[in-house]
Amino acid sequence: MQSHAGQPGERRARIRQYLMCRPTYYDVNYSINPWMNPELPTSNSRATAQWERLRAVLRELGHSVEVLEPVPGLPDMVFAANGAIVRGDTAMVARFRHPQRTGESAAYLDWFEARGYTEVVQAECVNEGEGDYLQAGERILAGSGFRSDPESHTEVEKLFQLPVVGLTLVNAQFYHLDTALAVLDDDEVMYYPEAFSAESRAVLQELYPDAILATAADAGVFGLNAVSDGRHVVLPQAAADLAARLRERGFEPIGVEMTELLKAGGSAKCCTLELRR
Ligand code: ARG
């Protein structure tokens, strides 16, 4: 059953505003997820070129991109999705699980305060921002199992006054929710079922019976780490099957090369934080 099949023209893009952080100090010199191997070489210039391309693609689509100043000694800061959960004038800044990333929170607190967001708080419980918290219309999907603490769900629910649906991740390769599930539109998602517990799979099946399901191959190149504006879906180039599924549903997939950032366990979506102001 497919309720959204049709020509690309039927899909409406909504203009978005994103926050990104240039990978100036990007490196893989510690390992906090199975993708990160400090023994392998990384190329800072290639990471920067891929990041610049991603930013250019988002801008060409008409979106605006704000840039946060990177901080030396914080090589994962390029993954801006983790910095906060943002909605309206409210920003809940992350509390990272690993000490290697805790220093990033201060930069986000400063940034949101300087921009005049009226409610800027740091999460009390471990909460890795929109890496684990995905806004889908009037609900928030929340991943736990590896990073964000399930205890953080109540805190998020209270601050944003929206129902939070908890989903348990069970495969360490897909340690943040945004590596296993992408929100395409208010009521449409795509995901990789094997990344979730049986209970969570049942919840997703119930909420999104028509969802696009990713193959292991596409999930394995982080094809689900995608940025959608409701019409265009920017996703890793290598996720060919997902691109075809998206096209069938009337979306316009746009492939980007993010191989250098994948060495740290991140891709297109991890590099962007949507500012829903
Ligand atoms: N190396 C980073 C970490 O493990 C990658 C973060 C990826 N971000 C994301 N939103 N999935 O924390």
Coordinates of C-alpha atoms and ligand atoms in Angstrom, one line a residue:
M1 CA 0.0 0.0 0.0
Q2 CA 1.5 3.3 -1.0
S3 CA -0.2 6.5 -0.3
H4 CA 2.4 8.9 -1.6
A5 CA 3.4 7.5 -5.0
G6 CA 3.6 10.0 -7.8
Q7 CA 5.7 12.6 -9.6
P8 CA 8.4 14.5 -7.7
G9 CA 6.4 17.7 -8.2
E10 CA 3.8 16.5 -5.8
R11 CA 6.2 16.7 -2.9
R12 CA 6.6 20.1 -1.2
A13 CA 10.0 21.2 0.2
R14 CA 9.9 23.4 3.3
I15 CA 12.7 25.9 3.6
R16 CA 14.9 25.0 6.5
Q17 CA 17.7 26.5 8.5
Y18 CA 20.6 24.3 9.6
L19 CA 23.6 24.6 11.9
M20 CA 26.8 23.0 10.8
C21 CA 30.4 23.0 12.1
R22 CA 33.4 22.8 9.8
P23 CA 35.6 19.8 10.3
T24 CA 38.7 21.9 10.9
Y25 CA 39.9 19.7 13.7
Y26 CA 38.3 16.5 12.5
D27 CA 40.3 13.4 13.2
V28 CA 39.8 9.8 14.4
N29 CA 42.2 9.7 17.4
Y30 CA 39.9 7.8 19.8
S31 CA 37.2 5.2 19.4
I32 CA 33.7 5.5 20.9
N33 CA 31.8 3.6 18.2
P34 CA 32.6 0.5 16.1
W35 CA 33.3 2.7 13.0
M36 CA 36.2 4.6 14.6
N37 CA 39.7 3.0 14.1
P38 CA 42.4 5.4 15.2
E39 CA 44.9 3.2 13.3
L40 CA 43.5 4.2 9.9
P41 CA 44.5 7.4 8.3
T42 CA 42.0 10.2 7.9
S43 CA 42.2 13.1 5.6
N44 CA 41.2 16.4 7.0
S45 CA 41.2 18.1 3.6
R46 CA 38.9 15.4 2.1
A47 CA 36.6 15.6 5.1
T48 CA 36.4 19.4 4.6
A49 CA 35.7 19.0 0.9
Q50 CA 32.9 16.6 1.5
W51 CA 31.5 18.9 4.2
E52 CA 31.7 21.9 1.9
R53 CA 29.9 20.0 -0.8
L54 CA 27.1 19.0 1.7
R55 CA 26.7 22.6 2.7
A56 CA 26.6 23.8 -0.9
V57 CA 23.9 21.2 -1.8
L58 CA 21.8 22.4 1.1
R59 CA 22.2 26.0 0.1
E60 CA 21.5 25.3 -3.5
L61 CA 18.2 23.8 -2.4
G62 CA 17.4 27.2 -0.9
H63 CA 18.1 26.4 2.8
S64 CA 20.2 28.5 5.0
V65 CA 23.2 27.2 6.9
E66 CA 24.6 28.8 10.0
V67 CA 28.1 27.8 11.0
L68 CA 29.4 27.2 14.5
E69 CA 33.0 27.9 15.2
P70 CA 34.9 24.6 15.7
V71 CA 37.0 24.1 18.8
P72 CA 40.5 22.6 18.7
G73 CA 40.8 19.3 20.5
L74 CA 37.2 18.4 19.8
P75 CA 37.5 16.3 16.6
D76 CA 33.9 15.1 16.6
M77 CA 32.4 18.6 16.8
V78 CA 31.6 18.4 13.0
F79 CA 28.7 16.2 14.0
A80 CA 26.4 19.1 14.8
A81 CA 23.3 16.9 15.0
N82 CA 24.5 15.9 18.5
G83 CA 24.8 19.4 19.9
A84 CA 21.2 20.0 20.9
I85 CA 17.5 19.5 20.3
V86 CA 16.0 22.6 18.9
R87 CA 12.4 23.7 18.4
G88 CA 11.1 27.3 18.3
D89 CA 13.1 29.4 20.7
T90 CA 13.9 26.4 22.9
A91 CA 17.2 24.6 22.8
M92 CA 18.1 21.6 25.0
V93 CA 21.9 21.3 24.7
A94 CA 23.4 17.8 24.8
R95 CA 25.0 16.0 27.7
F96 CA 27.5 13.7 26.0
R97 CA 28.1 10.1 27.2
H98 CA 31.8 10.1 26.5
P99 CA 34.3 12.5 28.1
Q100 CA 35.9 13.0 24.6
R101 CA 32.9 15.0 23.6
T102 CA 31.6 16.7 26.7
G103 CA 33.6 19.8 25.9
E104 CA 31.3 20.5 22.9
S105 CA 28.3 21.4 25.1
A106 CA 29.7 24.8 26.2
A107 CA 30.0 25.9 22.6
Y108 CA 26.4 25.1 21.9
L109 CA 25.2 26.8 25.1
D110 CA 27.1 29.9 24.1
W111 CA 25.8 29.9 20.5
F112 CA 22.1 29.5 21.4
E113 CA 22.4 32.2 24.1
A114 CA 24.2 34.6 21.8
R115 CA 21.5 34.0 19.1
G116 CA 18.7 35.1 21.5
Y117 CA 17.0 31.7 22.0
T118 CA 14.8 32.4 25.0
E119 CA 15.0 28.9 26.6
V120 CA 18.5 27.4 26.6
V121 CA 19.1 24.6 29.0
Q122 CA 21.6 21.7 29.1
A123 CA 20.1 18.2 29.5
E124 CA 20.4 16.7 33.0
C125 CA 20.6 13.1 31.7
V126 CA 22.9 11.8 29.0
N127 CA 21.3 13.1 25.8
E128 CA 23.1 13.3 22.5
G129 CA 20.7 15.8 20.9
E130 CA 19.2 15.2 17.5
G131 CA 21.5 12.3 16.9
D132 CA 19.0 10.4 19.1
Y133 CA 16.0 12.6 19.1
L134 CA 14.2 13.0 15.8
Q135 CA 11.3 15.3 15.5
A136 CA 8.5 13.9 13.4
G137 CA 5.6 16.2 13.1
E138 CA 4.0 16.5 16.6
R139 CA 6.0 13.6 18.1
I140 CA 9.6 13.0 19.0
L141 CA 11.2 9.7 18.3
A142 CA 13.9 8.9 20.8
G143 CA 16.7 6.4 20.5
S144 CA 18.5 4.7 23.4
G145 CA 20.6 1.7 23.9
F146 CA 24.1 3.1 23.2
R147 CA 24.1 6.9 23.9
S148 CA 21.1 8.8 25.2
D149 CA 19.8 7.6 28.5
P150 CA 16.2 6.5 28.4
E151 CA 15.7 8.6 31.5
S152 CA 16.3 11.6 29.4
H153 CA 12.9 11.0 27.6
T154 CA 10.8 12.6 30.4
E155 CA 13.0 15.6 30.5
V156 CA 12.6 16.2 26.7
E157 CA 8.8 15.6 26.9
K158 CA 8.5 18.2 29.6
L159 CA 10.6 20.9 27.9
F160 CA 9.1 20.5 24.5
Q161 CA 5.6 19.5 25.5
L162 CA 5.5 16.8 22.9
P163 CA 5.1 13.0 23.2
V164 CA 8.3 11.1 23.1
V165 CA 8.3 7.6 21.6
G166 CA 11.2 5.6 22.9
L167 CA 13.0 3.2 20.5
T168 CA 15.7 0.8 21.6
L169 CA 18.8 0.3 19.4
V170 CA 20.4 -3.1 19.6
N171 CA 23.2 -3.1 17.0
A172 CA 26.3 -1.1 18.0
Q173 CA 27.0 -0.1 14.4
F174 CA 23.8 1.9 14.6
Y175 CA 24.4 3.6 17.9
H176 CA 22.4 6.8 17.3
L177 CA 18.8 6.9 16.1
D178 CA 19.8 9.0 13.1
T179 CA 22.0 6.2 11.8
A180 CA 19.0 3.7 11.7
L181 CA 16.0 5.9 10.9
A182 CA 15.4 9.1 8.9
V183 CA 12.3 11.3 9.1
L184 CA 11.2 12.2 5.6
D185 CA 8.2 14.2 6.3
D186 CA 5.9 14.8 9.4
D187 CA 4.4 11.3 9.1
E188 CA 6.9 9.4 6.9
V189 CA 10.1 7.7 7.8
M190 CA 12.6 5.2 6.5
Y191 CA 14.5 2.8 8.7
Y192 CA 16.5 -0.4 9.2
P193 CA 14.5 -2.8 11.2
E194 CA 17.4 -5.0 12.3
A195 CA 18.9 -2.0 14.2
F196 CA 15.9 -2.1 16.7
S197 CA 14.7 -4.4 19.4
A198 CA 11.7 -6.6 18.6
E199 CA 9.4 -4.3 20.7
S200 CA 10.6 -1.2 19.0
R201 CA 10.2 -2.8 15.5
A202 CA 6.6 -3.5 16.5
V203 CA 6.1 0.2 17.5
L204 CA 7.6 1.4 14.2
Q205 CA 5.4 -1.0 12.2
E206 CA 2.4 0.3 14.1
L207 CA 3.2 4.0 13.7
Y208 CA 4.6 3.8 10.1
P209 CA 3.1 0.8 8.3
D210 CA 4.2 2.2 4.9
A211 CA 7.7 3.1 5.8
I212 CA 10.6 2.5 3.4
L213 CA 12.8 -0.2 4.9
A214 CA 16.5 -0.1 4.2
T215 CA 18.5 -3.1 3.1
A216 CA 21.5 -4.1 5.2
A217 CA 23.8 -2.8 2.4
D218 CA 22.2 0.6 2.4
A219 CA 22.1 0.9 6.2
G220 CA 25.7 -0.2 6.3
V221 CA 26.8 2.8 4.2
F222 CA 24.7 5.0 6.5
G223 CA 22.1 5.6 3.8
L224 CA 19.6 6.4 6.6
N225 CA 21.7 9.3 7.8
A226 CA 19.7 11.5 5.5
V227 CA 18.5 15.1 5.5
S228 CA 15.0 15.6 4.1
D229 CA 13.2 18.9 3.4
G230 CA 10.0 17.1 2.5
R231 CA 10.9 16.8 -1.1
H232 CA 14.7 16.5 -1.5
V233 CA 16.5 13.9 0.5
V234 CA 20.2 14.3 0.8
L235 CA 21.8 11.0 1.6
P236 CA 25.1 9.1 1.1
Q237 CA 25.7 8.4 -2.6
A238 CA 26.3 4.7 -2.1
A239 CA 22.8 4.0 -0.8
A240 CA 21.5 3.1 -4.3
D241 CA 18.5 1.0 -3.3
L242 CA 17.2 3.7 -0.9
A243 CA 17.5 6.3 -3.6
A244 CA 15.3 4.2 -5.9
R245 CA 12.7 3.6 -3.2
L246 CA 12.6 7.4 -2.5
R247 CA 12.1 8.2 -6.1
E248 CA 9.2 5.7 -6.3
R249 CA 7.6 7.7 -3.5
G250 CA 8.0 11.0 -5.2
F251 CA 11.0 12.2 -3.3
E252 CA 14.2 13.5 -5.0
P253 CA 17.2 11.8 -3.7
I254 CA 20.5 13.7 -3.8
G255 CA 23.6 11.6 -3.3
V256 CA 26.6 13.1 -1.5
E257 CA 30.0 11.5 -0.8
M258 CA 30.6 11.4 2.9
T259 CA 33.2 8.5 3.1
E260 CA 35.7 10.5 5.1
L261 CA 33.3 11.3 7.8
L262 CA 32.0 7.8 7.9
K263 CA 35.4 6.8 9.4
A264 CA 34.1 8.5 12.6
G265 CA 30.7 6.9 12.3
G266 CA 28.9 9.9 10.8
S267 CA 27.4 11.1 7.5
A268 CA 25.2 13.8 6.1
K269 CA 22.5 14.0 8.8
C270 CA 25.1 13.9 11.6
C271 CA 26.7 17.0 10.2
T272 CA 23.6 19.1 10.3
L273 CA 21.3 20.3 13.1
E274 CA 18.0 21.6 12.0
L275 CA 17.1 24.9 13.7
R276 CA 13.3 24.8 13.9
R277 CA 12.9 28.4 14.9
Ligands
ARG1 N1 32.2 10.0 16.3 C1 31.0 10.5 16.7 C2 30.5 9.8 17.9 O1 30.7 8.6 18.0 C3 30.0 10.4 15.6 C4 28.7 11.1 15.8 C5 27.7 10.9 14.7 N2 26.6 11.7 14.9 C6 25.3 11.3 14.7 N3 24.4 12.2 14.8 N4 25.0 10.1 14.5 O2 29.9 10.4 18.8

